[in-house]
PDB file of C-alpha atoms in Angstrom:
ATOM      1  CA  MET U   1       0.045  -0.070   0.013  1.00 60.00           C
ATOM      2  CA  ILE U   2       1.395   3.510  -0.968  1.00 73.00           C
ATOM      3  CA  PRO U   3       0.791   5.934   1.908  1.00 73.00           C
ATOM      4  CA  LYS U   4      -1.606   8.783   1.072  1.00 72.00           C
ATOM      5  CA  LYS U   5       0.915  11.508   1.985  1.00 73.00           C
ATOM      6  CA  PHE U   6       3.574  10.048  -0.331  1.00 75.00           C
ATOM      7  CA  LEU U   7       1.041   9.899  -3.188  1.00 78.00           C
ATOM      8  CA  GLN U   8      -0.029  13.431  -2.749  1.00 76.00           C
ATOM      9  CA  ASN U   9       3.608  14.583  -2.688  1.00 77.00           C
ATOM     10  CA  ILE U  10       4.720  12.654  -5.791  1.00 79.00           C
ATOM     11  CA  THR U  11       1.531  13.515  -7.863  1.00 80.00           C
ATOM     12  CA  LYS U  12       1.674  17.269  -7.075  1.00 78.00           C
ATOM     13  CA  PRO U  13       4.406  18.218  -9.577  1.00 77.00           C
ATOM     14  CA  PHE U  14       2.102  16.590 -12.322  1.00 80.00           C
ATOM     15  CA  GLY U  15      -0.629  18.941 -11.462  1.00 82.00           C
ATOM     16  CA  ILE U  16      -2.888  16.357  -9.974  1.00 84.00           C
ATOM     17  CA  THR U  17      -5.752  17.997  -8.072  1.00 85.00           C
ATOM     18  CA  GLU U  18      -7.061  17.073  -4.671  1.00 81.00           C
ATOM     19  CA  GLY U  19     -10.102  15.354  -6.188  1.00 82.00           C
ATOM     20  CA  GLU U  20      -8.067  13.451  -8.639  1.00 85.00           C
ATOM     21  CA  SER U  21      -5.578  12.435  -5.996  1.00 83.00           C
ATOM     22  CA  GLU U  22      -8.510  11.075  -3.803  1.00 83.00           C
ATOM     23  CA  VAL U  23      -9.807   8.962  -6.733  1.00 84.00           C
ATOM     24  CA  LEU U  24      -6.322   7.671  -7.636  1.00 84.00           C
ATOM     25  CA  SER U  25      -5.531   6.772  -3.992  1.00 83.00           C
ATOM     26  CA  ARG U  26      -8.733   4.550  -3.699  1.00 83.00           C
ATOM     27  CA  ALA U  27      -8.282   3.070  -7.190  1.00 83.00           C
ATOM     28  CA  ILE U  28      -4.742   1.795  -6.781  1.00 80.00           C
ATOM     29  CA  GLN U  29      -5.811   0.145  -3.608  1.00 75.00           C
ATOM     30  CA  GLY U  30      -8.126  -2.073  -5.552  1.00 75.00           C
ATOM     31  CA  GLU U  31     -11.512  -0.390  -4.701  1.00 79.00           C
ATOM     32  CA  SER U  32     -14.030  -0.792  -7.458  1.00 82.00           C
ATOM     33  CA  LEU U  33     -15.090   2.352  -9.437  1.00 83.00           C
ATOM     34  CA  ASP U  34     -18.719   1.924  -8.418  1.00 85.00           C
ATOM     35  CA  ASP U  35     -17.695   1.920  -4.657  1.00 84.00           C
ATOM     36  CA  ILE U  36     -15.511   4.931  -4.996  1.00 86.00           C
ATOM     37  CA  ALA U  37     -18.181   6.835  -6.907  1.00 86.00           C
ATOM     38  CA  GLN U  38     -20.776   5.952  -4.258  1.00 85.00           C
ATOM     39  CA  GLU U  39     -18.537   6.995  -1.304  1.00 82.00           C
ATOM     40  CA  LEU U  40     -17.439  10.265  -3.069  1.00 84.00           C
ATOM     41  CA  GLY U  41     -21.034  11.080  -4.052  1.00 85.00           C
ATOM     42  CA  ILE U  42     -20.176  11.393  -7.763  1.00 87.00           C
ATOM     43  CA  SER U  43     -21.375   9.641 -11.010  1.00 88.00           C
ATOM     44  CA  ARG U  44     -19.264   6.835 -12.353  1.00 86.00           C
ATOM     45  CA  ASP U  45     -18.771   8.955 -15.593  1.00 87.00           C
ATOM     46  CA  ALA U  46     -17.280  11.852 -13.471  1.00 87.00           C
ATOM     47  CA  LEU U  47     -15.074   9.400 -11.774  1.00 85.00           C
ATOM     48  CA  GLN U  48     -13.757   7.946 -14.922  1.00 86.00           C
ATOM     49  CA  LYS U  49     -13.198  11.517 -16.286  1.00 88.00           C
ATOM     50  CA  ARG U  50     -11.022  12.292 -13.182  1.00 88.00           C
ATOM     51  CA  LEU U  51      -9.001   9.183 -13.867  1.00 86.00           C
ATOM     52  CA  GLY U  52      -8.673   9.997 -17.389  1.00 87.00           C
ATOM     53  CA  GLU U  53      -7.163  13.436 -16.430  1.00 88.00           C
ATOM     54  CA  VAL U  54      -4.619  11.595 -14.236  1.00 86.00           C
ATOM     55  CA  TYR U  55      -3.608   9.227 -17.054  1.00 85.00           C
ATOM     56  CA  LYS U  56      -3.034  12.315 -19.441  1.00 86.00           C
ATOM     57  CA  LYS U  57      -0.957  14.112 -16.750  1.00 85.00           C
ATOM     58  CA  PHE U  58       1.192  10.998 -16.265  1.00 83.00           C
ATOM     59  CA  LYS U  59       1.221  10.285 -20.044  1.00 82.00           C
ATOM     60  CA  ILE U  60      -0.088   6.787 -19.484  1.00 83.00           C
ATOM     61  CA  LEU U  61      -1.068   5.278 -22.906  1.00 80.00           C
ATOM     62  CA  GLY U  62      -3.362   2.277 -23.653  1.00 74.00           C
ATOM     63  CA  PHE U  63      -6.891   1.230 -22.924  1.00 69.00           C
ATOM     64  CA  GLY U  64      -9.072  -0.288 -20.176  1.00 68.00           C
ATOM     65  CA  PRO U  65      -7.791  -1.501 -16.844  1.00 67.00           C
ATOM     66  CA  GLY U  66      -4.224  -1.874 -18.241  1.00 77.00           C
ATOM     67  CA  LYS U  67      -3.647   1.890 -17.845  1.00 81.00           C
ATOM     68  CA  LEU U  68      -4.477   1.743 -14.058  1.00 81.00           C
ATOM     69  CA  ALA U  69      -2.088  -1.216 -13.772  1.00 81.00           C
ATOM     70  CA  LYS U  70       0.698   0.635 -15.566  1.00 82.00           C
ATOM     71  CA  LEU U  71       0.206   3.771 -13.344  1.00 82.00           C
ATOM     72  CA  GLN U  72       0.119   1.615 -10.201  1.00 80.00           C
ATOM     73  CA  GLN U  73       3.355  -0.122 -11.075  1.00 81.00           C
ATOM     74  CA  ARG U  74       5.020   3.247 -11.804  1.00 81.00           C
ATOM     75  CA  LEU U  75       3.903   4.598  -8.471  1.00 81.00           C
ATOM     76  CA  VAL U  76       5.007   1.430  -6.568  1.00 81.00           C
ATOM     77  CA  GLU U  77       8.460   1.732  -8.178  1.00 79.00           C
ATOM     78  CA  GLU U  78       8.769   5.333  -7.073  1.00 79.00           C
ATOM     79  CA  TYR U  79       7.683   4.449  -3.571  1.00 76.00           C
ATOM     80  CA  GLN U  80      10.280   1.652  -3.434  1.00 77.00           C
ATOM     81  CA  LYS U  81      13.011   4.088  -4.505  1.00 76.00           C
ATOM     82  CA  TYR U  82      11.834   6.466  -1.789  1.00 73.00           C
ATOM     83  CA  ARG U  83      11.880   3.772   0.890  1.00 72.00           C
ATOM     84  CA  GLN U  84      15.263   2.548  -0.167  1.00 70.00           C
ATOM     85  CA  ASN U  85      16.692   6.188  -0.006  1.00 68.00           C
ATOM     86  CA  GLU U  86      15.054   6.636   3.475  1.00 63.00           C
ATOM     87  CA  SER U  87      16.499   3.228   4.593  1.00 60.00           C
ATOM     88  CA  GLN U  88      20.060   4.211   3.542  1.00 58.00           C
ATOM     89  CA  LYS U  89      19.711   7.488   5.319  1.00 54.00           C
ATOM     90  CA  ALA U  90      18.601   5.771   8.465  1.00 54.00           C
ATOM     91  CA  GLU U  91      21.437   3.362   8.331  1.00 54.00           C
ATOM     92  CA  MET U  92      23.919   6.056   8.109  1.00 49.00           C
ATOM     93  CA  ASP U  93      22.332   7.918  10.953  1.00 52.00           C
ATOM     94  CA  ILE U  94      22.165   4.740  13.069  1.00 46.00           C
ATOM     95  CA  SER U  95      25.776   3.795  12.336  1.00 49.00           C
ATOM     96  CA  ILE U  96      26.886   7.263  13.573  1.00 41.00           C
ATOM     97  CA  GLU U  97      24.948   7.104  16.631  1.00 45.00           C
ATOM     98  CA  SER U  98      25.898   3.533  17.626  1.00 44.00           C
ATOM     99  CA  GLU U  99      29.527   3.356  16.333  1.00 44.00           C
ATOM    100  CA  ASP U 100      30.824   3.414  19.938  1.00 44.00           C
ATOM    101  CA  ILE U 101      28.626   0.366  20.956  1.00 46.00           C
ATOM    102  CA  SER U 102      30.451  -2.879  20.524  1.00 53.00           C
ATOM    103  CA  LEU U 103      28.738  -6.204  21.489  1.00 60.00           C
ATOM    104  CA  SER U 104      31.404  -8.532  20.202  1.00 59.00           C
ATOM    105  CA  TYR U 105      32.559  -9.361  23.769  1.00 65.00           C
ATOM    106  CA  LEU U 106      29.202 -10.662  24.879  1.00 73.00           C
ATOM    107  CA  SER U 107      28.402 -14.382  25.304  1.00 79.00           C
ATOM    108  CA  LYS U 108      25.775 -16.083  23.373  1.00 80.00           C
ATOM    109  CA  GLN U 109      23.377 -16.174  26.292  1.00 81.00           C
ATOM    110  CA  GLU U 110      23.835 -12.557  26.920  1.00 82.00           C
ATOM    111  CA  MET U 111      23.048 -11.833  23.222  1.00 84.00           C
ATOM    112  CA  GLN U 112      20.000 -14.046  23.351  1.00 83.00           C
ATOM    113  CA  LEU U 113      18.695 -12.172  26.323  1.00 83.00           C
ATOM    114  CA  LEU U 114      19.301  -8.768  24.557  1.00 85.00           C
ATOM    115  CA  TYR U 115      17.369  -9.947  21.422  1.00 86.00           C
ATOM    116  CA  VAL U 116      14.421 -11.126  23.597  1.00 85.00           C
ATOM    117  CA  LEU U 117      14.329  -7.686  25.213  1.00 83.00           C
ATOM    118  CA  LEU U 118      14.642  -6.019  21.888  1.00 86.00           C
ATOM    119  CA  LEU U 119      11.656  -7.915  20.376  1.00 85.00           C
ATOM    120  CA  ASN U 120       9.444  -7.972  23.531  1.00 80.00           C
ATOM    121  CA  LYS U 121       8.324  -4.451  23.967  1.00 74.00           C
ATOM    122  CA  SER U 122       6.935  -4.882  27.453  1.00 78.00           C
ATOM    123  CA  GLY U 123       9.928  -5.863  29.249  1.00 82.00           C
ATOM    124  CA  ILE U 124      10.559  -9.177  31.137  1.00 82.00           C
ATOM    125  CA  ASP U 125      11.105 -10.083  34.834  1.00 82.00           C
ATOM    126  CA  LEU U 126      13.572 -12.468  36.461  1.00 83.00           C
ATOM    127  CA  THR U 127      11.208 -15.381  36.498  1.00 83.00           C
ATOM    128  CA  VAL U 128      10.724 -15.330  32.721  1.00 81.00           C
ATOM    129  CA  ILE U 129      14.446 -15.026  32.231  1.00 84.00           C
ATOM    130  CA  GLN U 130      14.957 -18.159  34.246  1.00 81.00           C
ATOM    131  CA  LYS U 131      12.029 -20.377  33.325  1.00 81.00           C
ATOM    132  CA  ASP U 132      11.538 -19.434  29.566  1.00 80.00           C
ATOM    133  CA  ILE U 133      14.780 -18.091  28.218  1.00 81.00           C
ATOM    134  CA  PHE U 134      17.507 -20.106  30.228  1.00 83.00           C
ATOM    135  CA  PRO U 135      15.607 -23.064  31.883  1.00 80.00           C
ATOM    136  CA  SER U 136      18.806 -25.179  32.080  1.00 79.00           C
ATOM    137  CA  VAL U 137      20.890 -22.377  33.628  1.00 82.00           C
ATOM    138  CA  SER U 138      20.965 -22.091  37.512  1.00 83.00           C
ATOM    139  CA  LEU U 139      19.410 -19.072  39.178  1.00 83.00           C
ATOM    140  CA  GLY U 140      22.848 -18.153  40.636  1.00 83.00           C
ATOM    141  CA  GLU U 141      24.397 -17.926  37.197  1.00 84.00           C
ATOM    142  CA  ILE U 142      21.496 -15.910  35.901  1.00 83.00           C
ATOM    143  CA  LEU U 143      21.734 -13.405  38.809  1.00 86.00           C
ATOM    144  CA  ILE U 144      25.498 -13.012  38.129  1.00 85.00           C
ATOM    145  CA  MET U 145      24.920 -12.456  34.421  1.00 83.00           C
ATOM    146  CA  VAL U 146      22.048 -10.043  34.838  1.00 84.00           C
ATOM    147  CA  GLY U 147      24.015  -8.159  37.613  1.00 85.00           C
ATOM    148  CA  GLU U 148      27.029  -7.731  35.164  1.00 83.00           C
ATOM    149  CA  MET U 149      24.759  -6.451  32.457  1.00 81.00           C
ATOM    150  CA  LEU U 150      23.169  -4.047  34.665  1.00 83.00           C
ATOM    151  CA  LYS U 151      26.567  -2.691  35.671  1.00 80.00           C
ATOM    152  CA  GLN U 152      27.655  -2.292  31.990  1.00 78.00           C
ATOM    153  CA  GLY U 153      24.467  -0.465  31.123  1.00 78.00           C
ATOM    154  CA  LEU U 154      23.242  -3.236  28.828  1.00 81.00           C
ATOM    155  CA  LEU U 155      20.105  -3.596  30.815  1.00 80.00           C
ATOM    156  CA  GLN U 156      18.074  -1.213  33.004  1.00 79.00           C
ATOM    157  CA  GLU U 157      15.452  -2.141  35.636  1.00 81.00           C
ATOM    158  CA  THR U 158      12.155  -0.254  35.681  1.00 81.00           C
ATOM    159  CA  LYS U 159       8.645  -0.570  36.978  1.00 80.00           C
ATOM    160  CA  ILE U 160       6.025  -1.534  34.334  1.00 77.00           C
ATOM    161  CA  ASP U 161       2.431  -1.998  35.525  1.00 75.00           C
ATOM    162  CA  GLY U 162       3.697  -2.085  39.064  1.00 76.00           C
ATOM    163  CA  GLU U 163       6.267  -4.859  38.449  1.00 78.00           C
ATOM    164  CA  ASN U 164      10.009  -4.730  38.371  1.00 80.00           C
ATOM    165  CA  LYS U 165      11.136  -5.648  34.811  1.00 83.00           C
ATOM    166  CA  PHE U 166      14.266  -5.443  32.736  1.00 81.00           C
ATOM    167  CA  ILE U 167      14.435  -3.368  29.436  1.00 83.00           C
ATOM    168  CA  LEU U 168      17.104  -2.239  27.056  1.00 81.00           C
ATOM    169  CA  GLY U 169      18.631   1.253  27.046  1.00 75.00           C
ATOM    170  CA  ASP U 170      17.682   3.478  23.968  1.00 70.00           C
ATOM    171  CA  ASP U 171      21.176   3.507  22.486  1.00 68.00           C
ATOM    172  CA  LEU U 172      21.587  -0.322  22.697  1.00 77.00           C
ATOM    173  CA  LYS U 173      18.082  -0.739  21.240  1.00 79.00           C
ATOM    174  CA  ILE U 174      19.226   1.271  18.123  1.00 78.00           C
ATOM    175  CA  SER U 175      22.270  -0.731  17.766  1.00 78.00           C
ATOM    176  CA  LEU U 176      20.614  -4.091  18.135  1.00 82.00           C
ATOM    177  CA  ALA U 177      17.774  -3.229  15.870  1.00 84.00           C
ATOM    178  CA  GLN U 178      20.281  -2.174  13.242  1.00 81.00           C
ATOM    179  CA  GLN U 179      22.222  -5.556  13.595  1.00 81.00           C
ATOM    180  CA  LEU U 180      19.067  -7.584  13.399  1.00 87.00           C
ATOM    181  CA  LYS U 181      18.013  -5.631  10.372  1.00 86.00           C
ATOM    182  CA  ILE U 182      21.348  -6.199   8.529  1.00 84.00           C
ATOM    183  CA  GLN U 183      21.521  -9.799   9.494  1.00 85.00           C
ATOM    184  CA  SER U 184      17.903 -10.465   8.435  1.00 88.00           C
ATOM    185  CA  LYS U 185      18.637  -8.892   5.098  1.00 86.00           C
ATOM    186  CA  LEU U 186      21.686 -11.073   4.566  1.00 83.00           C
ATOM    187  CA  ILE U 187      19.762 -14.311   5.388  1.00 84.00           C
ATOM    188  CA  ILE U 188      16.939 -13.330   2.957  1.00 85.00           C
ATOM    189  CA  GLU U 189      19.076 -12.123  -0.053  1.00 80.00           C
ATOM    190  CA  SER U 190      22.282 -14.396   0.305  1.00 76.00           C
ATOM    191  CA  PHE U 191      20.968 -17.792   1.135  1.00 76.00           C
ATOM    192  CA  ASN U 192      18.625 -20.397  -0.137  1.00 78.00           C
ATOM    193  CA  PHE U 193      15.905 -20.075   2.521  1.00 76.00           C
ATOM    194  CA  GLU U 194      14.474 -23.479   1.711  1.00 76.00           C
ATOM    195  CA  GLU U 195      17.527 -25.147   2.878  1.00 79.00           C
ATOM    196  CA  LEU U 196      18.025 -23.207   6.066  1.00 81.00           C
ATOM    197  CA  THR U 197      17.471 -25.088   9.334  1.00 84.00           C
ATOM    198  CA  LEU U 198      16.490 -23.372  12.576  1.00 84.00           C
ATOM    199  CA  SER U 199      19.884 -23.829  13.924  1.00 82.00           C
ATOM    200  CA  ASP U 200      21.355 -22.185  10.693  1.00 84.00           C
ATOM    201  CA  LEU U 201      19.176 -19.172  11.302  1.00 86.00           C
ATOM    202  CA  TRP U 202      20.236 -18.932  14.967  1.00 84.00           C
ATOM    203  CA  GLN U 203      23.945 -19.142  13.934  1.00 81.00           C
ATOM    204  CA  LYS U 204      23.618 -16.476  11.160  1.00 81.00           C
ATOM    205  CA  LEU U 205      21.959 -14.135  13.657  1.00 82.00           C
ATOM    206  CA  GLY U 206      24.906 -14.555  15.908  1.00 77.00           C
ATOM    207  CA  LEU U 207      22.960 -16.231  18.803  1.00 76.00           C
ATOM    208  CA  ILE U 208      24.606 -19.587  19.024  1.00 71.00           C
ATOM    209  CA  ASN U 209      27.897 -21.260  18.102  1.00 66.00           C
ATOM    210  CA  ASP U 210      26.546 -24.809  17.332  1.00 60.00           C
ATOM    211  CA  GLU U 211      23.396 -26.840  17.250  1.00 54.00           C
ATOM    212  CA  LYS U 212      24.197 -28.314  20.719  1.00 54.00           C
ATOM    213  CA  THR U 213      23.128 -25.028  22.409  1.00 53.00           C
ATOM    214  CA  LEU U 214      19.946 -24.556  20.367  1.00 55.00           C
ATOM    215  CA  LEU U 215      16.625 -24.758  22.364  1.00 59.00           C
ATOM    216  CA  ASN U 216      13.754 -25.655  19.791  1.00 62.00           C
ATOM    217  CA  GLU U 217      11.190 -24.146  22.310  1.00 71.00           C
ATOM    218  CA  HIS U 218      13.258 -20.974  23.040  1.00 80.00           C
ATOM    219  CA  ILE U 219      10.922 -18.062  23.734  1.00 82.00           C
ATOM    220  CA  LEU U 220      13.111 -16.025  21.117  1.00 84.00           C
ATOM    221  CA  ASN U 221      11.701 -18.288  18.351  1.00 87.00           C
ATOM    222  CA  LYS U 222       8.299 -16.741  18.652  1.00 88.00           C
ATOM    223  CA  TYR U 223       9.539 -13.316  18.808  1.00 88.00           C
ATOM    224  CA  LEU U 224      11.754 -13.743  15.766  1.00 91.00           C
ATOM    225  CA  ALA U 225       8.836 -15.345  13.934  1.00 92.00           C
ATOM    226  CA  ILE U 226       6.798 -12.335  14.515  1.00 91.00           C
ATOM    227  CA  TYR U 227       9.609 -10.044  13.453  1.00 91.00           C
ATOM    228  CA  PHE U 228      10.049 -11.840  10.155  1.00 94.00           C
ATOM    229  CA  ASN U 229       6.343 -12.046   9.635  1.00 94.00           C
ATOM    230  CA  ASP U 230       6.185  -8.265   9.947  1.00 92.00           C
ATOM    231  CA  CYS U 231       9.054  -7.866   7.495  1.00 92.00           C
ATOM    232  CA  GLY U 232       7.205 -10.042   5.049  1.00 93.00           C
ATOM    233  CA  TYR U 233       4.047  -8.064   5.336  1.00 93.00           C
ATOM    234  CA  ASP U 234       5.907  -4.847   4.797  1.00 90.00           C
ATOM    235  CA  ALA U 235       7.350  -6.300   1.629  1.00 90.00           C
ATOM    236  CA  TYR U 236       3.992  -7.529   0.508  1.00 91.00           C
ATOM    237  CA  GLU U 237       2.532  -4.037   0.832  1.00 88.00           C
ATOM    238  CA  ILE U 238       4.994  -2.535  -1.613  1.00 86.00           C
ATOM    239  CA  TRP U 239       4.627  -5.484  -4.078  1.00 86.00           C
ATOM    240  CA  GLU U 240       8.051  -7.128  -3.387  1.00 87.00           C
ATOM    241  CA  LEU U 241       6.423 -10.482  -3.480  1.00 88.00           C
ATOM    242  CA  ASN U 242       9.465 -12.719  -3.724  1.00 89.00           C
ATOM    243  CA  THR U 243      11.121 -11.007  -0.798  1.00 89.00           C
ATOM    244  CA  ALA U 244       7.816 -11.212   1.170  1.00 92.00           C
ATOM    245  CA  GLN U 245       7.748 -14.899   0.430  1.00 92.00           C
ATOM    246  CA  LYS U 246      11.234 -15.423   1.693  1.00 91.00           C
ATOM    247  CA  TYR U 247      10.585 -13.505   5.059  1.00 93.00           C
ATOM    248  CA  LEU U 248       7.316 -15.315   5.689  1.00 95.00           C
ATOM    249  CA  PHE U 249       8.874 -18.774   5.108  1.00 93.00           C
ATOM    250  CA  THR U 250      11.651 -17.788   7.389  1.00 92.00           C
ATOM    251  CA  ALA U 251       9.182 -16.849   9.933  1.00 93.00           C
ATOM    252  CA  LEU U 252       7.583 -20.419   9.719  1.00 93.00           C
ATOM    253  CA  LYS U 253      10.943 -21.918  10.439  1.00 90.00           C
ATOM    254  CA  PHE U 254      11.029 -20.129  13.847  1.00 90.00           C
ATOM    255  CA  ALA U 255       7.427 -20.838  14.635  1.00 88.00           C
ATOM    256  CA  ASP U 256       4.951 -22.826  12.426  1.00 87.00           C
ATOM    257  CA  ASN U 257       1.948 -22.400  14.563  1.00 88.00           C
ATOM    258  CA  LEU U 258       1.178 -18.583  14.076  1.00 90.00           C
ATOM    259  CA  ASP U 259      -1.910 -18.064  11.959  1.00 91.00           C
ATOM    260  CA  ASN U 260      -0.810 -14.595  10.814  1.00 93.00           C
ATOM    261  CA  ILE U 261       2.096 -15.959   8.925  1.00 95.00           C
ATOM    262  CA  TYR U 262      -0.099 -18.396   6.844  1.00 95.00           C
ATOM    263  CA  TYR U 263      -2.670 -15.639   6.377  1.00 95.00           C
ATOM    264  CA  ASN U 264      -0.027 -13.308   4.973  1.00 95.00           C
ATOM    265  CA  LEU U 265       1.302 -15.996   2.674  1.00 95.00           C
ATOM    266  CA  GLY U 266      -2.235 -16.426   1.475  1.00 94.00           C
ATOM    267  CA  LEU U 267      -2.228 -12.583   0.712  1.00 94.00           C
ATOM    268  CA  VAL U 268       1.025 -12.927  -1.074  1.00 93.00           C
ATOM    269  CA  TYR U 269      -0.134 -15.677  -3.331  1.00 93.00           C
ATOM    270  CA  GLU U 270      -3.461 -13.872  -3.873  1.00 91.00           C
ATOM    271  CA  LYS U 271      -1.519 -10.923  -5.325  1.00 89.00           C
ATOM    272  CA  MET U 272       0.466 -13.446  -7.486  1.00 89.00           C
ATOM    273  CA  GLN U 273      -2.950 -14.670  -8.644  1.00 88.00           C
ATOM    274  CA  ASP U 274      -1.894 -18.164  -7.652  1.00 91.00           C
ATOM    275  CA  TRP U 275      -5.371 -18.917  -6.345  1.00 91.00           C
ATOM    276  CA  GLN U 276      -4.734 -22.527  -5.297  1.00 92.00           C
ATOM    277  CA  SER U 277      -1.698 -21.776  -3.115  1.00 93.00           C
ATOM    278  CA  ALA U 278      -3.526 -18.768  -1.661  1.00 93.00           C
ATOM    279  CA  LEU U 279      -6.481 -21.030  -0.759  1.00 94.00           C
ATOM    280  CA  ASN U 280      -4.208 -23.542   0.856  1.00 94.00           C
ATOM    281  CA  TYR U 281      -2.484 -21.007   3.177  1.00 94.00           C
ATOM    282  CA  PHE U 282      -5.693 -19.281   4.060  1.00 94.00           C
ATOM    283  CA  LYS U 283      -6.993 -22.879   5.091  1.00 94.00           C
ATOM    284  CA  GLU U 284      -3.951 -23.292   7.201  1.00 93.00           C
ATOM    285  CA  ALA U 285      -4.577 -20.007   8.813  1.00 93.00           C
ATOM    286  CA  TRP U 286      -8.215 -20.945   9.471  1.00 94.00           C
ATOM    287  CA  GLU U 287      -7.125 -24.222  11.154  1.00 92.00           C
ATOM    288  CA  ARG U 288      -5.249 -22.189  13.676  1.00 91.00           C
ATOM    289  CA  ASN U 289      -7.676 -19.381  14.148  1.00 90.00           C
ATOM    290  CA  GLN U 290     -11.316 -19.318  12.892  1.00 87.00           C
ATOM    291  CA  ASP U 291     -11.252 -15.662  11.990  1.00 88.00           C
ATOM    292  CA  ASN U 292     -14.064 -14.154   9.855  1.00 88.00           C
ATOM    293  CA  ASN U 293     -11.681 -12.398   7.505  1.00 88.00           C
ATOM    294  CA  THR U 294      -9.897 -15.714   6.731  1.00 90.00           C
ATOM    295  CA  SER U 295     -13.258 -17.341   6.059  1.00 91.00           C
ATOM    296  CA  LEU U 296     -14.047 -14.639   3.542  1.00 92.00           C
ATOM    297  CA  LYS U 297     -10.708 -15.039   1.868  1.00 91.00           C
ATOM    298  CA  ILE U 298     -11.260 -18.832   1.547  1.00 92.00           C
ATOM    299  CA  ALA U 299     -14.712 -18.314   0.032  1.00 92.00           C
ATOM    300  CA  ASP U 300     -13.110 -15.729  -2.439  1.00 90.00           C
ATOM    301  CA  MET U 301     -10.287 -18.001  -3.486  1.00 91.00           C
ATOM    302  CA  GLN U 302     -12.816 -20.931  -4.124  1.00 90.00           C
ATOM    303  CA  LYS U 303     -15.023 -18.615  -6.215  1.00 89.00           C
ATOM    304  CA  LYS U 304     -11.911 -17.612  -8.328  1.00 86.00           C
ATOM    305  CA  LEU U 305     -10.766 -21.120  -8.734  1.00 87.00           C
ATOM    306  CA  ASN U 306     -14.239 -22.269  -9.859  1.00 86.00           C
ATOM    307  CA  SER U 307     -14.452 -19.251 -12.276  1.00 80.00           C
ATOM    308  CA  ASN U 308     -11.045 -20.431 -13.818  1.00 70.00           C
ATOM    309  CA  ILE U 309     -12.355 -23.945 -14.244  1.00 67.00           C
ATOM    310  CA  ILE U 310     -15.465 -22.769 -16.002  1.00 63.00           C
ATOM    311  CA  ASN U 311     -13.383 -20.354 -18.260  1.00 62.00           C
ATOM    312  CA  ASN U 312     -11.034 -23.138 -19.262  1.00 60.00           C
ATOM    313  CA  SER U 313     -13.691 -25.803 -19.902  1.00 52.00           C
TER     314      SER U 313
END
């Protein structure tokens, strides 16, 4: 989805009016012309006239719905360039802010704890650290580790909802977020994600040395799955569908029981017009969470598949 503010800024130099921008914004999101006309209180002819003016100003040639698809692709490409430039600026800013923060001396257990805190926004208490993150480590060892990390400023203790919890400092949060972003990108772009195992992913994120230290039920698996799922959905929204697939399949490796991952894969395949794969993933999502939106998607995919069968017979 292209943000409305970005759309207004990029169309302004072409002389697009506010009314034309409103129609364009809704049309490229997939709303039907009849629905748009009804919501704006104008006739379908007036709506098509506004779109026609937009095509002229952008010099989009052709006939029928293909013109809207061409314009949509052009706007998506411009938005992707904008996001890439903003991302590069942010990476430069973050590298400057965090260049004095070095985490290379930390143990794998300390890194695991820091990543849990990065991905868990609500903070965690000592009980969670002992029972869920390091169940095989003694309480004494955990107290020593947490105490040292507090002294070094890696952790800070605060009260959240009346409970004492540990959170990250702001500077460390920036550094870790940047590390995770870079490492995640390397995993997605540089490796065959289908062959990656869970232990491979932990190693590439710098969280373990070998498989022996890997806990399949580690609490961080769920948080990393949510993180990669969010990355996949972001890529889906800007039509980077292959990248979205890779992020979402990586999310499944960390946790294969989250319905949102399957639902988002269904959305990706729906955009690819692979109705059967979309249907399969929406059904997987439904098995885990009987959500009304998922039910509607299943019905829609079945309708599209039936329509294809009729058209091909």
